[in-house]
Amino acid sequence: KQEVTQIPAALSVPEGENLVLNCSFTDSAIYNLQWFRQDPGKGLTSLLLIQSSQREQTSGRLNASLDKSSGRSTLYIAASQPGDSATYLCAVFNQAGTALIFGKGTTLSVSS
Amino acid sequence: DAGVIQSPRHEVTEMGQEVTLRCKPISGHDYLFWYRQTMMRGLELLIYFNNNVPIDDSGMPEDRFSAKMPNASFSTLKIQPSEPRDSAVYFCASRETGTNYGYTFGSGTRLTVV
């Protein structure tokens, strides 16, 4: 059974820092991996989708990498801003290739 | 595109009452998913449909929960009778066939059963 773990559960940094959020999964036979952002009391906003054949994706200050062989993904946020404060969720497509399995998320707080 | 639309945004009901949550997926998306989010368990898959047909309902907690998708543009999740432990945020998501596409989530329905 696929399990997704995100470390750390919470992270506090001062504005301007570069940071890395970690995601690990137990079954490397995934199709894709997707990073989401969730603001308090809100829905999920897709940040980046990495297909299984890719090793990384970039969008603005965000860069996500995928290493299927080690069962790991990282989300790199450059020059963090208070507006980046949110919960970041990692999710993988399971072996059936259809249903997302989520980690519990990393709650990020960026102070000004 | 209006995205995935869920209604209502908030629902407060008394224990024992029937609750119906609604979802309109993005046009052209042939997969629809229902998730539940709680602080303790995070996001859990309840059920998903492909071309309006339920594929996997193993995440539905018990017989009090049921879901339908009568057509490609509408799905419901019903809880009857509701219990306080059903209090959570329920999300609907949709996506297109193929592994090159990601999921799009609705804004969720926050359910409180008192």
Short mmCIF file of C-alpha atoms in Angstrom, two decimals, chain B residues 19-21 32-34 46-49 52-57 60 62-70 74-79:
data_model
loop_
_atom_site.label_atom_id
_atom_site.label_comp_id
_atom_site.label_asym_id
_atom_site.label_seq_id
_atom_site.Cartn_x
_atom_site.Cartn_y
_atom_site.Cartn_z
CA VAL B 19 -26.72 15.56 4.19
CA THR B 20 -26.14 15.88 0.43
CA LEU B 21 -22.99 17.41 -1.00
CA LEU B 32 -14.29 12.47 -10.58
CA PHE B 33 -13.03 11.95 -7.04
CA TRP B 34 -14.44 12.59 -3.57
CA LEU B 46 -13.58 8.13 -0.46
CA ILE B 47 -14.65 7.09 -3.95
CA TYR B 48 -13.92 7.81 -7.58
CA PHE B 49 -15.80 7.56 -10.86
CA ASN B 52 -19.90 8.21 -14.46
CA VAL B 53 -19.22 4.64 -13.25
CA PRO B 54 -17.97 4.08 -9.68
CA ILE B 55 -14.57 2.40 -9.87
CA ASP B 56 -13.34 2.21 -6.29
CA ASP B 57 -15.47 2.90 -3.23
CA MET B 60 -16.24 4.99 1.88
CA GLU B 62 -19.55 2.85 6.08
CA ASP B 63 -22.97 2.23 4.60
CA ARG B 64 -24.18 5.60 5.76
CA PHE B 65 -22.18 7.10 2.92
CA SER B 66 -23.26 6.85 -0.71
CA ALA B 67 -22.22 8.60 -3.91
CA LYS B 68 -23.78 8.90 -7.33
CA MET B 69 -22.86 10.36 -10.67
CA PRO B 70 -26.02 10.42 -12.81
CA PHE B 74 -22.91 16.22 -11.69
CA SER B 75 -22.14 14.08 -8.66
CA THR B 76 -23.52 13.83 -5.14
CA LEU B 77 -22.15 12.49 -1.87
CA LYS B 78 -24.86 11.64 0.63
CA ILE B 79 -24.57 10.85 4.32
#
